[in-house]
XYZ file of C-alpha atoms in Angstrom:
437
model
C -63.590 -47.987 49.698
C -62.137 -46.903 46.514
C -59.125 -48.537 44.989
C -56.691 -46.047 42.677
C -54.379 -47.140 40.475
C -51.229 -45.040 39.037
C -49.387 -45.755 36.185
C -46.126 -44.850 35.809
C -46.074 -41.285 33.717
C -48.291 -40.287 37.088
C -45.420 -41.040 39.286
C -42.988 -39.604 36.777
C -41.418 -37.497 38.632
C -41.400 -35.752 42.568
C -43.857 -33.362 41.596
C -46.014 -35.544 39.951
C -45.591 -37.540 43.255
C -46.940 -34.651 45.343
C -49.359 -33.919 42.905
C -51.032 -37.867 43.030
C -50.713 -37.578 47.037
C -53.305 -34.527 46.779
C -55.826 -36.721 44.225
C -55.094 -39.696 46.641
C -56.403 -37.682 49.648
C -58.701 -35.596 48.273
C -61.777 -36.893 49.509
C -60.764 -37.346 52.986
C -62.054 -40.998 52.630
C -60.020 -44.375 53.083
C -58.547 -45.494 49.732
C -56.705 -48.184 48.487
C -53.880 -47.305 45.658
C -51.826 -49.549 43.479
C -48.947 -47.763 42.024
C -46.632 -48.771 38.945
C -42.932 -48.078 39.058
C -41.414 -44.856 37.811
C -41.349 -44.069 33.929
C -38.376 -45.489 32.571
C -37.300 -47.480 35.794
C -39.002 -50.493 34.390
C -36.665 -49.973 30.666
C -33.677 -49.535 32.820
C -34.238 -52.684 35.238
C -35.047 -54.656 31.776
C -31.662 -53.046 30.341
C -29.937 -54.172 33.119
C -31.086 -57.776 33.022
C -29.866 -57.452 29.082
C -26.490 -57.023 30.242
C -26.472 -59.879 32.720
C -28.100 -62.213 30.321
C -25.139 -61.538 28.288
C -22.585 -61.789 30.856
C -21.587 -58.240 30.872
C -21.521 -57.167 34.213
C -19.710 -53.620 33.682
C -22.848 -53.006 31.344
C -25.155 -53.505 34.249
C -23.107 -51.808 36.826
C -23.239 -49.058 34.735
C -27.044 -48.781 34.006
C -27.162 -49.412 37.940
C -24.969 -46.454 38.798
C -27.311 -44.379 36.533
C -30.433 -45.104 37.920
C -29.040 -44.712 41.466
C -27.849 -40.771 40.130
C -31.292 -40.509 39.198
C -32.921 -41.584 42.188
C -31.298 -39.732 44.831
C -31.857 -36.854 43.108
C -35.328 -37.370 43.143
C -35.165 -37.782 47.243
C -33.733 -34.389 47.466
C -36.596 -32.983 45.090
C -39.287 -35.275 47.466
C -38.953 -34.700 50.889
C -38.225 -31.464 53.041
C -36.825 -33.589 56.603
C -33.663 -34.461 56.890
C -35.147 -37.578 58.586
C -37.123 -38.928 55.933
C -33.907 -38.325 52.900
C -32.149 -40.732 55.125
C -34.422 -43.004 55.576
C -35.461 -43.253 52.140
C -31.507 -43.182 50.880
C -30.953 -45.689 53.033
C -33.802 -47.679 51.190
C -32.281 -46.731 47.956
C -29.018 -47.877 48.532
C -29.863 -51.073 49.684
C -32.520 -51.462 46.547
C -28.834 -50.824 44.022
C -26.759 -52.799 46.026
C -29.613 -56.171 46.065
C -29.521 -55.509 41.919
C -25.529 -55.161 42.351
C -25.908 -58.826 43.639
C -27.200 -60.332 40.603
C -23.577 -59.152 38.501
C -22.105 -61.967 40.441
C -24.345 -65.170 39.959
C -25.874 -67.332 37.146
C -28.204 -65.235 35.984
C -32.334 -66.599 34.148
C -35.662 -65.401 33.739
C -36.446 -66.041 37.054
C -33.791 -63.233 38.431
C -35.079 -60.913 35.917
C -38.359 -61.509 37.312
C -36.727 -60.249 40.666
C -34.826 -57.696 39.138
C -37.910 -55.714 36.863
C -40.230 -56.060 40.131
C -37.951 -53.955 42.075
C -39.193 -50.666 40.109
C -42.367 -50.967 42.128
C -41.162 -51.077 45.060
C -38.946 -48.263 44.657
C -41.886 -46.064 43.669
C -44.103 -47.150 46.485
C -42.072 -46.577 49.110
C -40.578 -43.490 48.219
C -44.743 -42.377 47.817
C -45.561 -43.826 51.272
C -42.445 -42.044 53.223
C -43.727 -38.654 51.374
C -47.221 -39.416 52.398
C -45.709 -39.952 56.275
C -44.004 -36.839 56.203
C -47.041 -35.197 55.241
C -48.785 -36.141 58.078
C -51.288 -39.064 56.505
C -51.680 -41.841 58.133
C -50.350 -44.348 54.838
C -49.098 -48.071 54.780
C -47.790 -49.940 52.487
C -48.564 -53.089 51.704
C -46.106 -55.952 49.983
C -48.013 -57.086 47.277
C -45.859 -60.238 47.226
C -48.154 -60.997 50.744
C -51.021 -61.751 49.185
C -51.072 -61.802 45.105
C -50.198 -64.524 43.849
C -51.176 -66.788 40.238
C -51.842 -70.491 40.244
C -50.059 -72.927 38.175
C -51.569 -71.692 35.031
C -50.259 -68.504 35.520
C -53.444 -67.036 36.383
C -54.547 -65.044 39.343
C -55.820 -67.290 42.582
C -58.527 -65.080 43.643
C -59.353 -66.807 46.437
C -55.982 -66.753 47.920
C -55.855 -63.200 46.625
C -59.128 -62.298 48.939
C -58.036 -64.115 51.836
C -54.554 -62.692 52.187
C -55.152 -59.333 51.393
C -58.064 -59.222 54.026
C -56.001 -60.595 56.723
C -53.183 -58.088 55.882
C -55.917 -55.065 56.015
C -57.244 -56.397 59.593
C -53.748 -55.612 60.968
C -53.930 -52.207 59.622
C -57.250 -50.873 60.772
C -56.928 -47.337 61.398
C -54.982 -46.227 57.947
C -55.925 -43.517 55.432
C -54.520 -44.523 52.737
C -53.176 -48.149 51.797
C -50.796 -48.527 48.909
C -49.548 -51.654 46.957
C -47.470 -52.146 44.314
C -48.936 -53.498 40.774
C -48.082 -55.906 38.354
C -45.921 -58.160 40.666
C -47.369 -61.170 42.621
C -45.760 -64.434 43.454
C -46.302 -67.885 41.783
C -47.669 -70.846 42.711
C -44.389 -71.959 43.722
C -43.477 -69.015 45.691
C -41.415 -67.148 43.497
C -41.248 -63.296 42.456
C -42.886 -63.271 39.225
C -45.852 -60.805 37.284
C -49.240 -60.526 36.118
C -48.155 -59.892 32.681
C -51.095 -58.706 30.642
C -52.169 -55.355 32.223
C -50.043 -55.262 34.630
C -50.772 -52.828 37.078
C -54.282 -52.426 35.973
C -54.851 -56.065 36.454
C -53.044 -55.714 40.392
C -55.926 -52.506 40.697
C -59.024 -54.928 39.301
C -58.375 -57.823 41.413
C -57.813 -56.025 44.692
C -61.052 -54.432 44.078
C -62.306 -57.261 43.747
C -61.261 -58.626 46.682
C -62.245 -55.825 48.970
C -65.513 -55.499 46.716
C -64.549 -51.774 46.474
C -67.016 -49.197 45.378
C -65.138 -47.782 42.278
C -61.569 -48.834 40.487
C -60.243 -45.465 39.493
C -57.253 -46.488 36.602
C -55.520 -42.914 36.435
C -53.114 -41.989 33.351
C -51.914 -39.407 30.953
C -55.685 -39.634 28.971
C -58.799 -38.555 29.507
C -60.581 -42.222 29.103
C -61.076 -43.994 25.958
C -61.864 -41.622 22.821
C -64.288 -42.680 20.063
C -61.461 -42.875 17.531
C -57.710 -42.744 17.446
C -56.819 -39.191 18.454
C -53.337 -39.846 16.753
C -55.646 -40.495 13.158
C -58.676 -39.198 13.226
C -58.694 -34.677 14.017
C -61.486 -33.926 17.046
C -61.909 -37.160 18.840
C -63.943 -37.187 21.811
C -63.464 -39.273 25.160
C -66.308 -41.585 25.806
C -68.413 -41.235 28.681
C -69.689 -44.852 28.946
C -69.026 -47.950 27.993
C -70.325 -51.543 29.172
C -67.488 -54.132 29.848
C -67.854 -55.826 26.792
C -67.451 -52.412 24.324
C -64.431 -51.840 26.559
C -63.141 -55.162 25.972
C -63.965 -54.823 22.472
C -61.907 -51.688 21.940
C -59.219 -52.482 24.117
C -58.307 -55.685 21.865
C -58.439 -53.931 18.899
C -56.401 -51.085 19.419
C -57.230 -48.665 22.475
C -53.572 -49.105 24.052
C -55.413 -47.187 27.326
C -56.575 -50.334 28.579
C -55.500 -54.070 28.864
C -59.100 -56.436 27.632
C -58.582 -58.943 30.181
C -57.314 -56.831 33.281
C -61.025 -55.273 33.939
C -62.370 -59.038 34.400
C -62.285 -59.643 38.135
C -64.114 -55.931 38.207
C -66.813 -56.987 35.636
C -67.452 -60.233 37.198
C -67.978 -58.837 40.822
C -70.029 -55.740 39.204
C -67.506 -53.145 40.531
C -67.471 -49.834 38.045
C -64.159 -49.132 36.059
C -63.401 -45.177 35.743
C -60.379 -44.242 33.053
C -59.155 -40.611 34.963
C -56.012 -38.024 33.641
C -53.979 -37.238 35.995
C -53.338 -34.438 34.013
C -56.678 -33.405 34.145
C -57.907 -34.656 37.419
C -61.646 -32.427 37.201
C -61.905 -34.412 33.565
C -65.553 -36.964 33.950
C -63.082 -39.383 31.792
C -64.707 -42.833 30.914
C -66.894 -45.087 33.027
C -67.087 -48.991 32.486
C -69.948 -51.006 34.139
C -72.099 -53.908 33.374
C -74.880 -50.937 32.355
C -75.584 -50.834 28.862
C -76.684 -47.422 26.722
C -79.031 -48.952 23.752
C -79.351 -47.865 20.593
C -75.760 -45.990 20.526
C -72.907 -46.885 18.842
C -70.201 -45.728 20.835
C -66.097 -45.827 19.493
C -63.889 -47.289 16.452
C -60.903 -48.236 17.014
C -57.752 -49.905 14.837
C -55.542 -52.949 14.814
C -52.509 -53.020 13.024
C -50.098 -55.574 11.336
C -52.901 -58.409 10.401
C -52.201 -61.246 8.160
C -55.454 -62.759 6.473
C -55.465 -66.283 5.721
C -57.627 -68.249 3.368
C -57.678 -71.449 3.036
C -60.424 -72.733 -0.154
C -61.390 -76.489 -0.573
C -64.052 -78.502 -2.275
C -63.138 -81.060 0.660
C -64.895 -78.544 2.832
C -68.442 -79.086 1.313
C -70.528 -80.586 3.581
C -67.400 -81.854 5.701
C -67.634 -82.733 9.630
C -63.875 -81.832 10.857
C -62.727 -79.710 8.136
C -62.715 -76.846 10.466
C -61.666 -78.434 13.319
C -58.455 -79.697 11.809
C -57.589 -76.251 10.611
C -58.055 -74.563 13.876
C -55.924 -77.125 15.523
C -52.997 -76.220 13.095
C -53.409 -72.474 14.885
C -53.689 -73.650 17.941
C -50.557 -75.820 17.771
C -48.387 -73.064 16.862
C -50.148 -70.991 19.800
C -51.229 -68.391 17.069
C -54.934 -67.100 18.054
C -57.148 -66.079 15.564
C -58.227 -62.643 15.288
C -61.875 -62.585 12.862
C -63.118 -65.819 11.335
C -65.607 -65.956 8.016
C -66.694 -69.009 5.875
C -68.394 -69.648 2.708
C -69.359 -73.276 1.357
C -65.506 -74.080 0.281
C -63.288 -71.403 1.803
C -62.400 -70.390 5.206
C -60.787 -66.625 5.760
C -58.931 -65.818 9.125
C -56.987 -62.789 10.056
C -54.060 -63.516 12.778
C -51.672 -60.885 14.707
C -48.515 -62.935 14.881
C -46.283 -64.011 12.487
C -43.986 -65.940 13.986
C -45.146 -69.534 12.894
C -46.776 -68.147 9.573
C -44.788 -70.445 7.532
C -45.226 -73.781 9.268
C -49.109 -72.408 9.714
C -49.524 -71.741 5.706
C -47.424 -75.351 4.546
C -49.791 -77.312 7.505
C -52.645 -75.616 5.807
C -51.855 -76.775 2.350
C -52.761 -80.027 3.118
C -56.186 -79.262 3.580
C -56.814 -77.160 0.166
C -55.530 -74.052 -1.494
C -54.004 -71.240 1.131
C -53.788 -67.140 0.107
C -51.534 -65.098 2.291
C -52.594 -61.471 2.588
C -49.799 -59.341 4.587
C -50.281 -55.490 5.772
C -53.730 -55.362 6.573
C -55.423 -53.639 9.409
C -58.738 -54.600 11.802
C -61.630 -51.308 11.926
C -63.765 -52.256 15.037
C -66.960 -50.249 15.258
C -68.072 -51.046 19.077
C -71.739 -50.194 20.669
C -75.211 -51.224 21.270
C -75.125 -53.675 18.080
C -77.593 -55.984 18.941
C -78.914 -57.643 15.141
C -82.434 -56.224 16.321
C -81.261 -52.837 16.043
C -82.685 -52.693 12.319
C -80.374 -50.171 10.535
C -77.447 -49.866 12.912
C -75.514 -52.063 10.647
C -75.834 -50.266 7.232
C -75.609 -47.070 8.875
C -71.690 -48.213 9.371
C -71.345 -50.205 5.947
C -72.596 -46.621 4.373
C -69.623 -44.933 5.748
C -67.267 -47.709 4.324
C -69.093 -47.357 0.944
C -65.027 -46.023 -0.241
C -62.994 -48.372 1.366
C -61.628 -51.904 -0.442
C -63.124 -54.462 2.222
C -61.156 -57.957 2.503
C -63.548 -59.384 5.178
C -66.772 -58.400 7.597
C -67.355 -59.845 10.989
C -70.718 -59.039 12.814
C -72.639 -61.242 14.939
C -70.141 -62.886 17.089
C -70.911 -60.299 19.435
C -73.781 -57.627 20.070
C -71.641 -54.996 20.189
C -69.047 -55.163 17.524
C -68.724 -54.955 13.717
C -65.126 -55.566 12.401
C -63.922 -54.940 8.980
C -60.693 -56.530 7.937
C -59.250 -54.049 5.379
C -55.442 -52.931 3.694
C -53.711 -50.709 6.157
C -52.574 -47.959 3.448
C -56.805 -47.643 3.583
C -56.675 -47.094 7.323
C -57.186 -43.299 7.918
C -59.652 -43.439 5.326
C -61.387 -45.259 6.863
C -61.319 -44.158 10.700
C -62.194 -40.308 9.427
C -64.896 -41.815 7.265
C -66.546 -43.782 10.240
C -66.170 -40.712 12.399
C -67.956 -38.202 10.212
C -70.663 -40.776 9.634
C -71.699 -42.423 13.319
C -70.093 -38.966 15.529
């Protein structure tokens, strides 16, 4: 079985709805989809619980009253029976008058929780009672039955597994099954989300579970490019990647994918495949454990890096020294992006700076700290294993131009990272792309 996921520029809209029911049942072949809610339904239900927080009811009422407009419209654009526009209106209604409910009680993050999961389940159901009227044999399947995260706020995969094969026993016979992504329920029982990937994440750990034979992730792109089609003129989409390059990219910059939501697929050995819905014949971008040697494969960017040096003659030939500076990040819950050291200085580059003041005075204790703002990370990902003689000052040749602050390789076989100023960015992207592409 295959398990498709949908994000929510695929499900747009009615005709995109019909249009994702045709690449759903295409093959003719049982498949298992996760859908994400509607563009812009998740801004609205986030809108709404803005107004709430704030006590203004009449603000949420309204936003309510627009999205209900919106929605019924999109019923009589959907379906051709008269039968299934009730139904599904009836659905609808009751969907705007549950968020109508929340205007008149004390209102926290766990009913916004409630509130932003609700765009899911408008989208699936509407895309189930289309697929019913169509004549396939669909069911949809509360994802609230069987996802759930621990008490770290992590996904229970076990429970995941269990639940969700019990609830596909009692469905035998179905074409299609289809879940909603990105919400799951706590350890305690309550509505809350996967956070980081969202729907992708929902679409790896079902596959997972079933130990499908492909995760399809479907969006508006043709699979991750080998440089930032919004910098760099004639990108290309990549082909393959391994996990790791994925991951690699991902963190530093290639929005089309989430680095930890492909996990659960790389761990059970269950290819990843990046698809357009727009251009459903594309071969798009295919993530395995399999690696391709001697390439190197993508660059991608990070934006809005601080670098941080800290420079101390207490650091020569000192047990601890690092140790006590990592546990000043790690108090302020600040992770640390690229990491070099020298006999009496220690550089870091960080993405947040919301504790950058208490992080730089905590630091002075330990020597001499430099702040460097408006910098940017250049990750060159492939096969960049240190026995590849060459591979390394093939990409240092192409930065030959560019001001470097910092150089990272090592950590990783298949990643070089250069920490430079972001005014140097574009340079630097076209640069690496005439050079390796």
């Amino acid at each position: 079985m295959k398990v498709m996921k949908f994000g929510g520029t695929s499900v747009g809209t009615p005709s995109r709805m019909k249009e994702v029911t045709q690449l759903i049942t295409k093959s003719g072949e049982p498949v298992f989809v996760v859908l994400s809610a509607m563009s812009g339904t998740t801004n609205s239900l986030v809108e709404i619980s803005d107004y709430l927080y704030k006590k203004n009811p009449d603000g949420a009422n309204e936003v309510i009253n627009q999205l209900e407009n919106k929605y019924m419209k999109h019923v009589e654009e959907l379906y051709q029976t008269e039968e299934t526009k009730r139904e599904t209106r009836e659905f609808l209604v009751a969907e705007m008058n549950y968020l109508r409910s929340f205007t008149k009680e004390l209102f926290t993050s766990f009913e916004e929780k409630s509130i932003v999961a609700q765009g899911e389940m408008m989208s699936t159901n509407m895309v189930v009672n289309y697929m019913k009227e169509q004549g396939i044999k669909a069911v949809l399947l509360n994802a609230l039955d069987f996802m759930r995260t621990d008490k770290n706020s992590e996904p229970d995969p076990v429970y995941i597994k269990e639940k969700l094969n019990a609830v596909m026993e009692q469905q035998p016979d179905c074409q299609v099954y289809v879940t909603q992504g990105f919400i799951c329920r706590n350890a305690y029982g309550e509505i809350d989300n996967l956070q980081r990937g969202g729907s992708d994440y929902t679409a790896s750990l079902v596959g997972a579970a079933l130990n499908a034979d492909e995760i399809q992730i479907w969006t508006d792109i043709d699979g991750m490019h080998n440089n930032d089609p919004r910098v760099v003129d004639n990108t290309q989409p990549v082909h393959q990647l391994h996990f790791e390059e994925a991951a690699e990219l991902a963190y530093f910059g290639a929005k089309i994918l989430h680095p930890t939501c492909v996990q659960p697929a790389k761990y059970a050995g269950i290819p990843v495949r990046l698809l357009n819905t727009m251009q459903p014949d594309a071969e798009g971008t295919t993530i395995s454990n399999h690696t391709e040697y001697g390439k190197i494969k993508a660059v991608a960017a990070k934006d809005n890096i601080i670098a941080i040096k800290i420079k101390s003659s207490r650091m020569l030939l000192a047990t601890g020294f690092l140790r006590k500076v990592f546990e000043i990040f790690e108090s302020y819950q600040t992770p640390i992006d690229m990491v070099c050291t020298s006999e009496v200085a220690v550089s870091m580059s960080i993405d947040n700076s919301a504790h950058l003041g208490e992080i730089v005075d905590e630091l002075k204790k330990y020597g001499t700290v430099t702040v460097d703002t408006g910098m940017c990370i250049i990750c060159v990902v492939g096969d960049l294993d240190w026995s590849n003689i060459g591979f390394e000052t093939k990409v240092l040749d192409a930065m030959t131009s560019v001001p470097v602050r910092m150089i990272s390789y090592g950590g990783s076989n298949y990643n070089i990272s250069f920490l430079i100023r972001e005014e140097d960015k574009k340079r630097a992207l076209q640069s690496l792309s005439d050079h390796l592409f």
